[in-house]
Short mmCIF file of C-alpha atoms (C1' of nucleotides) in Angstrom, two decimals:
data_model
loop_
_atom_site.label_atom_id
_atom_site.label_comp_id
_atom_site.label_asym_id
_atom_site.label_seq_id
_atom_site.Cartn_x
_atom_site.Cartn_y
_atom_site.Cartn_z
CA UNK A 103 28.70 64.64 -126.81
CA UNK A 104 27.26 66.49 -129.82
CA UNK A 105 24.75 64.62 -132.49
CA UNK A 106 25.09 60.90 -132.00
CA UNK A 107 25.19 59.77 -134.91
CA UNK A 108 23.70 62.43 -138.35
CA UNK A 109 22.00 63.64 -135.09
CA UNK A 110 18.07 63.05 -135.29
CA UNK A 111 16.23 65.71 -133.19
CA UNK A 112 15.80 63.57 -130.37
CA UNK A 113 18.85 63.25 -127.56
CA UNK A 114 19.91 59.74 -126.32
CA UNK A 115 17.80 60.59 -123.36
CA UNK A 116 14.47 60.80 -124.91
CA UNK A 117 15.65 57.80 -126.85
CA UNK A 118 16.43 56.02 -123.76
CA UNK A 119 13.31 57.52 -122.30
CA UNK A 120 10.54 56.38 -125.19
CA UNK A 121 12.19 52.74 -125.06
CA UNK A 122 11.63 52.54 -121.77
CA UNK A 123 7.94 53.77 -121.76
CA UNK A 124 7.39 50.99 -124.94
CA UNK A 125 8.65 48.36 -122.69
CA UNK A 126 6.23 49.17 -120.03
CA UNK A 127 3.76 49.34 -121.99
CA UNK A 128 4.30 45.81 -123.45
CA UNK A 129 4.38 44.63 -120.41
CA UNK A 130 1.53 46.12 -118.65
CA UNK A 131 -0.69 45.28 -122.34
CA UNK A 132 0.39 41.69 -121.43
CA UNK A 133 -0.85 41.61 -117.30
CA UNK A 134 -4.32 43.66 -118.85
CA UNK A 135 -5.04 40.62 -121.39
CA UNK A 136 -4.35 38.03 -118.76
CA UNK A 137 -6.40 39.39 -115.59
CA UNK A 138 -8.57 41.82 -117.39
CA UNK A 139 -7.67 45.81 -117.24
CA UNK A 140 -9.05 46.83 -113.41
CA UNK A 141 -8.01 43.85 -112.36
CA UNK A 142 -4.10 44.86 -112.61
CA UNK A 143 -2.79 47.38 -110.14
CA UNK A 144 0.24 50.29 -110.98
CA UNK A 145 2.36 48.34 -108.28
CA UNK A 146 2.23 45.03 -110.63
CA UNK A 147 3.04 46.91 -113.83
CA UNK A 148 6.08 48.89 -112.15
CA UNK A 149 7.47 45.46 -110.16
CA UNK A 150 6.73 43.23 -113.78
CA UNK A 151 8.49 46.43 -115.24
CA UNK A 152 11.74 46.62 -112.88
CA UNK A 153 10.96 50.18 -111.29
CA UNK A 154 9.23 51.87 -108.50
CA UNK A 155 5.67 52.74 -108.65
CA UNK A 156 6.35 56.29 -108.62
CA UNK A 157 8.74 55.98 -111.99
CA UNK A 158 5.77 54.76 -113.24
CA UNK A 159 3.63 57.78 -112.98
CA UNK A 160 6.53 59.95 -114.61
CA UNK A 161 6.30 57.77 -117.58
CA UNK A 162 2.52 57.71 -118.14
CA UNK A 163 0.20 60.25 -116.18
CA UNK A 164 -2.50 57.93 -115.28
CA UNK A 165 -3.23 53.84 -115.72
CA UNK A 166 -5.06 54.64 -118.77
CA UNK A 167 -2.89 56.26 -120.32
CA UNK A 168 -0.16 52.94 -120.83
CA UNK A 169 -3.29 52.09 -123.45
CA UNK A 170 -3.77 54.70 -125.15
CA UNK A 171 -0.87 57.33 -124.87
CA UNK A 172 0.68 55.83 -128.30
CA UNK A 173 -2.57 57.19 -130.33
CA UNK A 174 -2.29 60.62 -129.10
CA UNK A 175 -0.23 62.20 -131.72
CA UNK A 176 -2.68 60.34 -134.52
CA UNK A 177 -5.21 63.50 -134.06
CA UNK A 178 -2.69 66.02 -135.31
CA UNK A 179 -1.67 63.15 -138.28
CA UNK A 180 -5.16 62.67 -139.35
CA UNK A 181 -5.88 67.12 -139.70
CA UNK A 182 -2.59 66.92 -141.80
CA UNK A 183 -3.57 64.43 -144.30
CA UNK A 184 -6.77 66.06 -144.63
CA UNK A 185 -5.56 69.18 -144.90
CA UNK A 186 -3.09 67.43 -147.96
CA UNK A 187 -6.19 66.71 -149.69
CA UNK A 188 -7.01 68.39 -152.91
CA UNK A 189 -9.41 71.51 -152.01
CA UNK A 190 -12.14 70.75 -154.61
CA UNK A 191 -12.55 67.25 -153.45
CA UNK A 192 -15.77 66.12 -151.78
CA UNK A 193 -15.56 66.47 -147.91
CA UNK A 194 -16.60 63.50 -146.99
CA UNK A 195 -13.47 61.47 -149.47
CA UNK A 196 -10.91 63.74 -147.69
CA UNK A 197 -12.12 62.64 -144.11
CA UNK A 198 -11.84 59.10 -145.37
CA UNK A 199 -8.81 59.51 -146.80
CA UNK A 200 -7.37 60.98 -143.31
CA UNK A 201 -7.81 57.55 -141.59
CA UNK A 202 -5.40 56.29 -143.74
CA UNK A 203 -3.08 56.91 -140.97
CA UNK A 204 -4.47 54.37 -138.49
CA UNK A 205 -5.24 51.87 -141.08
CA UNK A 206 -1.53 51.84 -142.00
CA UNK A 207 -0.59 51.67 -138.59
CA UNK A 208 -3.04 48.50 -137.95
CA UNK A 209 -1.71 46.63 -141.07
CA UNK A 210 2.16 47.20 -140.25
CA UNK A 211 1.12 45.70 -137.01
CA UNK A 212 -1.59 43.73 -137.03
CA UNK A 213 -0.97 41.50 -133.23
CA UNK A 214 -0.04 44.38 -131.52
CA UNK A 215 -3.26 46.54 -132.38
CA UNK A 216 -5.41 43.27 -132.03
CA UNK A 217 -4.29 43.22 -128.55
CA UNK A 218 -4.85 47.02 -127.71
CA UNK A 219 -8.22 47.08 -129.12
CA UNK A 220 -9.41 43.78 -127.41
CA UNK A 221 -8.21 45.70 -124.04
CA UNK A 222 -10.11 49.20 -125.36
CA UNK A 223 -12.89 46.78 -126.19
CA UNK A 224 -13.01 45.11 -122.85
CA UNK A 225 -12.94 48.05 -120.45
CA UNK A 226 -15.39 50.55 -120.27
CA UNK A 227 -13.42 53.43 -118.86
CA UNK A 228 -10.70 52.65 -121.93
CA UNK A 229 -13.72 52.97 -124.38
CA UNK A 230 -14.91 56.30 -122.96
CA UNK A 231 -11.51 57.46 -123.06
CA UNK A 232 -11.21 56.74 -126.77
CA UNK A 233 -14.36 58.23 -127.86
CA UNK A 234 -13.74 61.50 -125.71
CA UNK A 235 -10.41 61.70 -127.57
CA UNK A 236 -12.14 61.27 -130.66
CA UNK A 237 -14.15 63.76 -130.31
CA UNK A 238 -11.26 66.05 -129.30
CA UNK A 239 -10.06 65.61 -132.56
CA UNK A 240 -13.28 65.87 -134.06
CA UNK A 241 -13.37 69.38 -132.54
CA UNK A 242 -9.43 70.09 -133.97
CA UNK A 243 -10.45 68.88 -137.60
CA UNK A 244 -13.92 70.65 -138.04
CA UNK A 245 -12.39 74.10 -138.89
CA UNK A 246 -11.25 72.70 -141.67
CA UNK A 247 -13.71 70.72 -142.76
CA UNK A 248 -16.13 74.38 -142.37
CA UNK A 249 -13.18 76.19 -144.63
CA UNK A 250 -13.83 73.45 -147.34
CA UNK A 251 -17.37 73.94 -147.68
CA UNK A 252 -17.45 77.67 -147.70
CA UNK A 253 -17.24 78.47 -144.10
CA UNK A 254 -20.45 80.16 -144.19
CA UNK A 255 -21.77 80.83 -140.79
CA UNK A 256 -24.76 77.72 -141.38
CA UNK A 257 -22.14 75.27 -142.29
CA UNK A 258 -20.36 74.87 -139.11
CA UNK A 259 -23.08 72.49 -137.28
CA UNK A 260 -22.75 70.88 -140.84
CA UNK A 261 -19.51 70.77 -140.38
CA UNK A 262 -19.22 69.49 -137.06
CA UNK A 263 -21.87 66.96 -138.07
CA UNK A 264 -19.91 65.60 -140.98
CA UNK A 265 -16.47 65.13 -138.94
CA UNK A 266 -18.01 64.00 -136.13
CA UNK A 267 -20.27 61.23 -138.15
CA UNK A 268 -17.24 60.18 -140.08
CA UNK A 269 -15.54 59.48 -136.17
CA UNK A 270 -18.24 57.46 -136.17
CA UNK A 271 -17.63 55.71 -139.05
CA UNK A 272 -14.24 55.29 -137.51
CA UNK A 273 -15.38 53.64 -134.15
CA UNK A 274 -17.91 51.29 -136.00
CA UNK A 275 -15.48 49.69 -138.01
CA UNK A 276 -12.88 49.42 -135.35
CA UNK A 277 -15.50 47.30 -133.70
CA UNK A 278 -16.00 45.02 -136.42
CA UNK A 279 -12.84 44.45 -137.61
CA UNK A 280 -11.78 41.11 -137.13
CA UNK A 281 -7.48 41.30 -136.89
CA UNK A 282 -7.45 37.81 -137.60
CA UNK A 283 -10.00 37.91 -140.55
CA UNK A 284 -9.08 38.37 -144.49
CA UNK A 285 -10.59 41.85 -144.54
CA UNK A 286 -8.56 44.73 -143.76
CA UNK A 287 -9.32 47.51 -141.54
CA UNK A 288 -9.49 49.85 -144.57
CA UNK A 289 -11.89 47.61 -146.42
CA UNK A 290 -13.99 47.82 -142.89
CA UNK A 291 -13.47 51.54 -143.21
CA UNK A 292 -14.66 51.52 -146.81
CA UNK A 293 -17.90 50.05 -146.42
CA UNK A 294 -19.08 51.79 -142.95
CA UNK A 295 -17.92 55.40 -144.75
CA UNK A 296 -19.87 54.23 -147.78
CA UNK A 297 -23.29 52.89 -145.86
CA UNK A 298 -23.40 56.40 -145.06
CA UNK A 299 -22.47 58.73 -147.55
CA UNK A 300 -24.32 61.73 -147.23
CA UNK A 301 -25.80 63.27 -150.00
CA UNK A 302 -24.33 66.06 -150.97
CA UNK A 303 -20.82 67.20 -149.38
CA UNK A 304 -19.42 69.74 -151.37
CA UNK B 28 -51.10 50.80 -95.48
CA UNK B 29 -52.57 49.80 -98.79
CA UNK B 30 -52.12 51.60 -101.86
CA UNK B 31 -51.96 55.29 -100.63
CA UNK B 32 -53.54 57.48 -103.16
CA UNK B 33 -54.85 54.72 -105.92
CA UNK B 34 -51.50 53.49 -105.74
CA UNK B 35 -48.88 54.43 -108.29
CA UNK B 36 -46.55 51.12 -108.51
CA UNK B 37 -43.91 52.66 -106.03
CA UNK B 38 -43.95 52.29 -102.29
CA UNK B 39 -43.71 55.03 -99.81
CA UNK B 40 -39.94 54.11 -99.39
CA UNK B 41 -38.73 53.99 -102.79
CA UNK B 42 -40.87 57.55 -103.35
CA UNK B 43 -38.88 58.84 -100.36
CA UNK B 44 -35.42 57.55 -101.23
CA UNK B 45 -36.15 59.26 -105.11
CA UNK B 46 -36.75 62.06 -103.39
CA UNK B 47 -33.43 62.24 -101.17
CA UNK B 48 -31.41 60.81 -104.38
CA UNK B 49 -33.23 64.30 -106.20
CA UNK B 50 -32.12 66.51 -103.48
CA UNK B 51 -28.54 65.62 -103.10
CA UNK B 52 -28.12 65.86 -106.90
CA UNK B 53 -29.34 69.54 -106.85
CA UNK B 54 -27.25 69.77 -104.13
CA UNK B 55 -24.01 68.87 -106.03
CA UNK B 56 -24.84 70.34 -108.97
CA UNK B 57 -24.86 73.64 -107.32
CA UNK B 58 -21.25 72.82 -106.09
CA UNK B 59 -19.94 71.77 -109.24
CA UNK B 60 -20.33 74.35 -111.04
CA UNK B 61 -19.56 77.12 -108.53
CA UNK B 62 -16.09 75.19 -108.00
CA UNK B 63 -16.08 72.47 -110.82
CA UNK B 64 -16.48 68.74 -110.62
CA UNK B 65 -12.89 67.29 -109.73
CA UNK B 66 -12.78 70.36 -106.98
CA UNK B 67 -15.45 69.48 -105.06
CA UNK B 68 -15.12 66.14 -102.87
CA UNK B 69 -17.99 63.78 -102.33
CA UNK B 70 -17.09 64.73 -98.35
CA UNK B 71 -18.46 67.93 -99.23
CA UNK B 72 -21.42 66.96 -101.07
CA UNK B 73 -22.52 65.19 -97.94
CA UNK B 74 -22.01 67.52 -95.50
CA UNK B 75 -24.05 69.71 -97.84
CA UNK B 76 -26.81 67.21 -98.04
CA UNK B 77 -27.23 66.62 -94.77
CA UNK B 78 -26.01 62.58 -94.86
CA UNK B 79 -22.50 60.69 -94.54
CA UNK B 80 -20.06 60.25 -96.96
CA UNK B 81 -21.08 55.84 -96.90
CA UNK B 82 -24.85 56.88 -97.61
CA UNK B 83 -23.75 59.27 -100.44
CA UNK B 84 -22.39 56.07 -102.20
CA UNK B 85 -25.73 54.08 -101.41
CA UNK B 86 -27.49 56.74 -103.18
CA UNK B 87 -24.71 57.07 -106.32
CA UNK B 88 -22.71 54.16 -107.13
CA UNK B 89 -19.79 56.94 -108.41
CA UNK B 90 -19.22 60.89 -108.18
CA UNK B 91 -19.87 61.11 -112.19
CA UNK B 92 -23.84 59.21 -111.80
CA UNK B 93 -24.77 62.32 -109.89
CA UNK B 94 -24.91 63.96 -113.06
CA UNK B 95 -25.48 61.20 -115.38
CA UNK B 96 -27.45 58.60 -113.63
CA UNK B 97 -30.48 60.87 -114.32
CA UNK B 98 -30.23 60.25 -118.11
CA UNK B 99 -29.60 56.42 -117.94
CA UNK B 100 -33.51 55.29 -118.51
CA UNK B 101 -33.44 57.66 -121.76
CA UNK B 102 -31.88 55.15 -124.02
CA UNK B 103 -34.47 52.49 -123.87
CA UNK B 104 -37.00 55.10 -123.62
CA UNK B 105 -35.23 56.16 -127.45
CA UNK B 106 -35.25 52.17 -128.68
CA UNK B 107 -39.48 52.19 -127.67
CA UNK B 108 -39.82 55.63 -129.81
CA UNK B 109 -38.00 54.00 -132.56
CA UNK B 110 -39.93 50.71 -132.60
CA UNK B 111 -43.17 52.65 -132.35
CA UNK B 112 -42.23 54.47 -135.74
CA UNK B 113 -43.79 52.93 -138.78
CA UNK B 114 -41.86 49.84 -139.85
CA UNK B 115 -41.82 51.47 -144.01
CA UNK B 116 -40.16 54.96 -142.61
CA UNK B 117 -36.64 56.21 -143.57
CA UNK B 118 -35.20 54.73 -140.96
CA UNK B 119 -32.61 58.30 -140.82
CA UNK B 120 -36.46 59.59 -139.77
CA UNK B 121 -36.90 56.86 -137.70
CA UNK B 122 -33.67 57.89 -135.62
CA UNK B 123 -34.19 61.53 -135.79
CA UNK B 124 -37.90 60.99 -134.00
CA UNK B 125 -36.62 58.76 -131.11
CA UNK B 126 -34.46 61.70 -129.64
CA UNK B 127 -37.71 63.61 -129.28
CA UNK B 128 -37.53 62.17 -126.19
CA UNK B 129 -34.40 64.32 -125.08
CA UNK B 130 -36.06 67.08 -126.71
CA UNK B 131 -39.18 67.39 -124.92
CA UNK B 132 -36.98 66.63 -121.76
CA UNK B 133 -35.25 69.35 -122.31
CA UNK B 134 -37.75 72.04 -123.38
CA UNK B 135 -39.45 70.89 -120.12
CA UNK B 136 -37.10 71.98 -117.93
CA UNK B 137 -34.28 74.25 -119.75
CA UNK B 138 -32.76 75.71 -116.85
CA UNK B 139 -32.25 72.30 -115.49
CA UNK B 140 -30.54 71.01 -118.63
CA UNK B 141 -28.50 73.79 -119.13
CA UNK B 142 -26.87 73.70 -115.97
CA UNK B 143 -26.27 69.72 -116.40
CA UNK B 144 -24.88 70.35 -119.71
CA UNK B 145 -22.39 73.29 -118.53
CA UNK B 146 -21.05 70.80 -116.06
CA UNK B 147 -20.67 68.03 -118.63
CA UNK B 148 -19.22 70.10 -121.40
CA UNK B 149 -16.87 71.38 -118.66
CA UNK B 150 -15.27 68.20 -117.43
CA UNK B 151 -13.61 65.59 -119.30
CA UNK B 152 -14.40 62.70 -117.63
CA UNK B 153 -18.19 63.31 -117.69
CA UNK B 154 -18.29 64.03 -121.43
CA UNK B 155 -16.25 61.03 -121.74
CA UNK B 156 -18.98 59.11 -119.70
CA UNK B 157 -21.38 60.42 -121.55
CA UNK B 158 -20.27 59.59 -125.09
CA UNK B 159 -19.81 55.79 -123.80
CA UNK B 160 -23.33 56.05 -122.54
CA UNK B 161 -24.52 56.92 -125.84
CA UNK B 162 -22.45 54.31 -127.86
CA UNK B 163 -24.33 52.04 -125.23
CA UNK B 164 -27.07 52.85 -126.62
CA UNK B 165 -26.22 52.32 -130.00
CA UNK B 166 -25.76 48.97 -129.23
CA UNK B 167 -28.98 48.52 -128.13
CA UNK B 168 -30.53 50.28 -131.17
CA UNK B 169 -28.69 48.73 -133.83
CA UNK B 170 -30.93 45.72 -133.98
CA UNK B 171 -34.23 47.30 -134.63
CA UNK B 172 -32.32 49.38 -137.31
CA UNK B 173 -31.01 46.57 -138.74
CA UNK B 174 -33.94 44.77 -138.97
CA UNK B 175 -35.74 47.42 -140.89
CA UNK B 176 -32.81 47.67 -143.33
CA UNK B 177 -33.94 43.72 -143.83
CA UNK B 178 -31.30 42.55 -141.94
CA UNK B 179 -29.73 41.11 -144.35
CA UNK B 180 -25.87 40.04 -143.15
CA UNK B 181 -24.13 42.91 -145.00
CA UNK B 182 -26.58 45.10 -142.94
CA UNK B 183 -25.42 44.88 -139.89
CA UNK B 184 -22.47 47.35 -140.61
CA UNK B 185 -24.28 49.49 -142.10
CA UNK B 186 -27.47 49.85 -139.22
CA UNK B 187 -24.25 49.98 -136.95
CA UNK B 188 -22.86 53.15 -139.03
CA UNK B 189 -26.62 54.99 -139.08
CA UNK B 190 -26.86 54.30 -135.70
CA UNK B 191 -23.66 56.11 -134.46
CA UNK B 192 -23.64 58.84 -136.88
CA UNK B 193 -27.23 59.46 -135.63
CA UNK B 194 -25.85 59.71 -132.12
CA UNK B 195 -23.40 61.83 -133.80
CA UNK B 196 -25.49 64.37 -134.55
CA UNK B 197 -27.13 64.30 -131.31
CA UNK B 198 -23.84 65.17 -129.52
CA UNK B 199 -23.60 67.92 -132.04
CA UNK B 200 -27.01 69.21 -131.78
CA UNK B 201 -26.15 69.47 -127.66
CA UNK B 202 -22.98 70.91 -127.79
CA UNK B 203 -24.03 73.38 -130.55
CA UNK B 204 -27.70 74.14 -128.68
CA UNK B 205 -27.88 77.40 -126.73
CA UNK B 206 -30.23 76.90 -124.02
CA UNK B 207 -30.67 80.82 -123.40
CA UNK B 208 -31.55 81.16 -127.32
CA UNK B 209 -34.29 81.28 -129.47
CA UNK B 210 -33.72 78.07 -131.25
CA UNK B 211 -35.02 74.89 -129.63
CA UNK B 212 -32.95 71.77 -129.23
CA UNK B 213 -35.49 70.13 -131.77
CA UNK B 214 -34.58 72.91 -134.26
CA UNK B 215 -30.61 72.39 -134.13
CA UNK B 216 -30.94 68.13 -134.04
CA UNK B 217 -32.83 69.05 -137.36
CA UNK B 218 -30.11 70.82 -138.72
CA UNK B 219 -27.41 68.15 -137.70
CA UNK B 220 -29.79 65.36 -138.97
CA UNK B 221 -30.31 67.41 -142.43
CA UNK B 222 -26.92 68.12 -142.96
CA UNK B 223 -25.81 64.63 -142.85
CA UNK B 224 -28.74 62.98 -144.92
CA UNK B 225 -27.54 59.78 -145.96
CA UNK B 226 -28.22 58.64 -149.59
CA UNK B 227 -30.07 55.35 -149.14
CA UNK B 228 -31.72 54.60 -145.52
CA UNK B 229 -34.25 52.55 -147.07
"C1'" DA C 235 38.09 63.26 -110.02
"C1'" DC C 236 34.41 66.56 -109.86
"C1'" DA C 237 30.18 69.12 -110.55
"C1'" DC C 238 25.70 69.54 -112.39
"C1'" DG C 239 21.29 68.21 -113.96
"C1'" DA C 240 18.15 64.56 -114.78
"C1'" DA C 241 16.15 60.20 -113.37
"C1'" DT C 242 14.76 57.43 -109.65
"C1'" DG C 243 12.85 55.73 -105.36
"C1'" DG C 244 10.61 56.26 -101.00
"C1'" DC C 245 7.24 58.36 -98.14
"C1'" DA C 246 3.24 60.53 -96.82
"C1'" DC C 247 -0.81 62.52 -98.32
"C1'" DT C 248 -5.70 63.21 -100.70
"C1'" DC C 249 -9.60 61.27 -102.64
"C1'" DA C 250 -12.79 57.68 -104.76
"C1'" DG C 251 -14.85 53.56 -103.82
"C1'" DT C 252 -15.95 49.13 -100.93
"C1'" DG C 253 -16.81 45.72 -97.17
"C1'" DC C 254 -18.18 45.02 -92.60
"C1'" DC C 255 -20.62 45.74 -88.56
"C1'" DA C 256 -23.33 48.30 -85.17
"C1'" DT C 257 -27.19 51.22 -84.62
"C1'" DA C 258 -31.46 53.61 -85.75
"C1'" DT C 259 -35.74 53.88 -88.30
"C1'" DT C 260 -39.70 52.12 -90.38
"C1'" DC C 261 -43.03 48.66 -91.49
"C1'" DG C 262 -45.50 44.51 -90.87
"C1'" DG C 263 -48.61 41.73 -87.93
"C1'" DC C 264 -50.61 40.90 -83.33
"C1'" DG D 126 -49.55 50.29 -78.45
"C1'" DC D 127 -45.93 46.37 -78.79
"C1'" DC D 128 -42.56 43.64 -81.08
"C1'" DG D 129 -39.81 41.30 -84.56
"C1'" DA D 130 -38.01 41.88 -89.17
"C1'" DA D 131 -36.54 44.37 -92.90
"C1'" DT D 132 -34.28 48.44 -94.26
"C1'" DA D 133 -31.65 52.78 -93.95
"C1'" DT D 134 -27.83 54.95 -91.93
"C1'" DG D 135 -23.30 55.95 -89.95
"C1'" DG D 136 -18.65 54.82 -88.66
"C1'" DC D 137 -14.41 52.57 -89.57
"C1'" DA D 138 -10.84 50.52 -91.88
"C1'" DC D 139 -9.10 49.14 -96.16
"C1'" DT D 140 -7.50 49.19 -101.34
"C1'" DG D 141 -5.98 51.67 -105.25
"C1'" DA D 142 -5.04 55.85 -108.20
"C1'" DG D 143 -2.65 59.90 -108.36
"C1'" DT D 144 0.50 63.81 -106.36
"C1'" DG D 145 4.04 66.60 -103.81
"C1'" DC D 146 8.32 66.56 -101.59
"C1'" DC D 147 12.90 65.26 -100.65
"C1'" DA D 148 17.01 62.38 -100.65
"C1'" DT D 149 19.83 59.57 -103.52
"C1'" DT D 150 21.82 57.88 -107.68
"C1'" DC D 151 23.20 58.01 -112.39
"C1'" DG D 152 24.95 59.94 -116.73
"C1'" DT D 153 27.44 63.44 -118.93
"C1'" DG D 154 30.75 67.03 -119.85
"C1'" DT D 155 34.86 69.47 -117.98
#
DNA sequence: ACACGAATGGCACTCAGTGCCATATTCGGC
DNA sequence: GCCGAATATGGCACTGAGTGCCATTCGTGT
């Protein structure tokens, strides 16, 4: 068989693949709100799931990673929409503006994030995961950030400061937005970016 | 036996076990970062020390509080600094002075927290720890900050913001600090702090 | 129908962490 | 100095995550 159908890049086999993975994944987010995240072993997932708990691991690496694997490519999406942002415009707007990406992802699916992020929210080792990859992509998006203020040699701890804070900024209003509420996550966003605008950024 | 030397509020036995817990940390550190964290098995760090594998545990709840349970009484040692900073100072200033704590810690022993740090900075997990630990903190510091922002209900956002970015910087200022170098770890948190100046902390 | 590669399942293994119990060590009072 | 009680230690067996290896099965193209 050549190109399904206007062949998109991906094969029926990853297709088949990534469907699978989403339905574990459903399925293990629904055991982790029910009994709590530690309290749910890789043997109930893969039964609940319909395959063998070493399938399991060739779908997601560790435990953790059923939570939080689907936010990994949002690092790379978030450097690209800064790096769409117009050159002259103040640093810390552009960073902003790059979480666009996850607020559009909570409001097309409101339930589904409210669920992930009361899991994050109630497990430690999920929290500490987040924030490490956070700062991963802190660490990815700084160079950028350092070429937009003149990449002096003194303006990369500024740099790093600035991304990093605005991660921050990120992980603050994550943990006060209410799903349910009126508010939306980029309203949230808005006000934790603007509490602490620095003062100069260009 | 009363009060052995003008007695200092610990018993002989807690002094002892302190000193035991002290040795078997050296001990690992030592290990990890001749053949890095996740290579070396707490098997080995008990051999090493002298004890078995069980009492390892009863000294370090996990693998990772070798390295970290040392810093765990600095965040409420940072919340007293902060409360002990006049109530009408920028509370950015505020922030900035409670991680003189860390900072004297540091310059006090710089060998010491250089090797800690290389470990950290060199496995995931830890800096992963680590960053939760701080956000932790945050937590706990919020309130004070809050409170001198006049805690007014739209406040609490923003003293959760300050308070973050603040750790922020710290996480900078240690990742960017040289410990061989000239510049203290005082001088680079400085830097961090200044280049993210918020408008309005008052 | 057949062959080939990918997906799957089963098994045994390492390692972190825990509960339980038996033993040794230390501390208190006498 | 002696003894009972608390405490520290070690050994053992267990759970659970994660991995390597191999046999089997499934999907696909010829």
């Amino acid at each position: 068989m050549q190109s399904p159908s206007a062949g998109s890049g991906r094969s029926l086999r990853e297709i088949k693949t990534d469907a699978v993975a989403a339905s574990i994944a459903a399925t293990a987010l629904v055991l982790f709100e029910e009994k709590g995240f530690d309290r749910v072993t890789v043997d109930e997932i893969a039964s609940a799931s319909g395959i063998s708990r070493r399938s399991f691991f060739r779908y997601f690496a560790t435990k953790e990673d059923v939570v939080v694997s689907g936010h990994a490519a949002f690092g790379e999406k978030i450097i690209e929409r800064v790096k769409a942002r117009p050159a002259d415009e103040d640093v810390w707007v552009s960073l902003r503006r790059g979480y666009d990406v996850l607020v559009e992802n909570v409001d097309r699916n409101p339930e589904g994030a409210a669920r992930t992020m009361r899991v994050i929210n109630g497990t430690a080792s999920l929290r500490a995961h987040t924030l490490e990859k956070h700062s991963a992509w802190a660490v990815g998006l700084a160079p950028e950030i350092a070429r937009r203020l003149g990449d002096a040699d003194g303006r990369r701890l500024e740099a790093d400061a600035l991304v990093h804070a605005s991660f921050a900024c990120l992980d603050v209003a994550l943990a006060h937005f209410d799903p349910g509420g009126d508010a939306s996550l980029g309203t949230t966003l808005d006000a934790a970016f603007g509490a602490l605008r620095p003062e100069r950024t260009r």
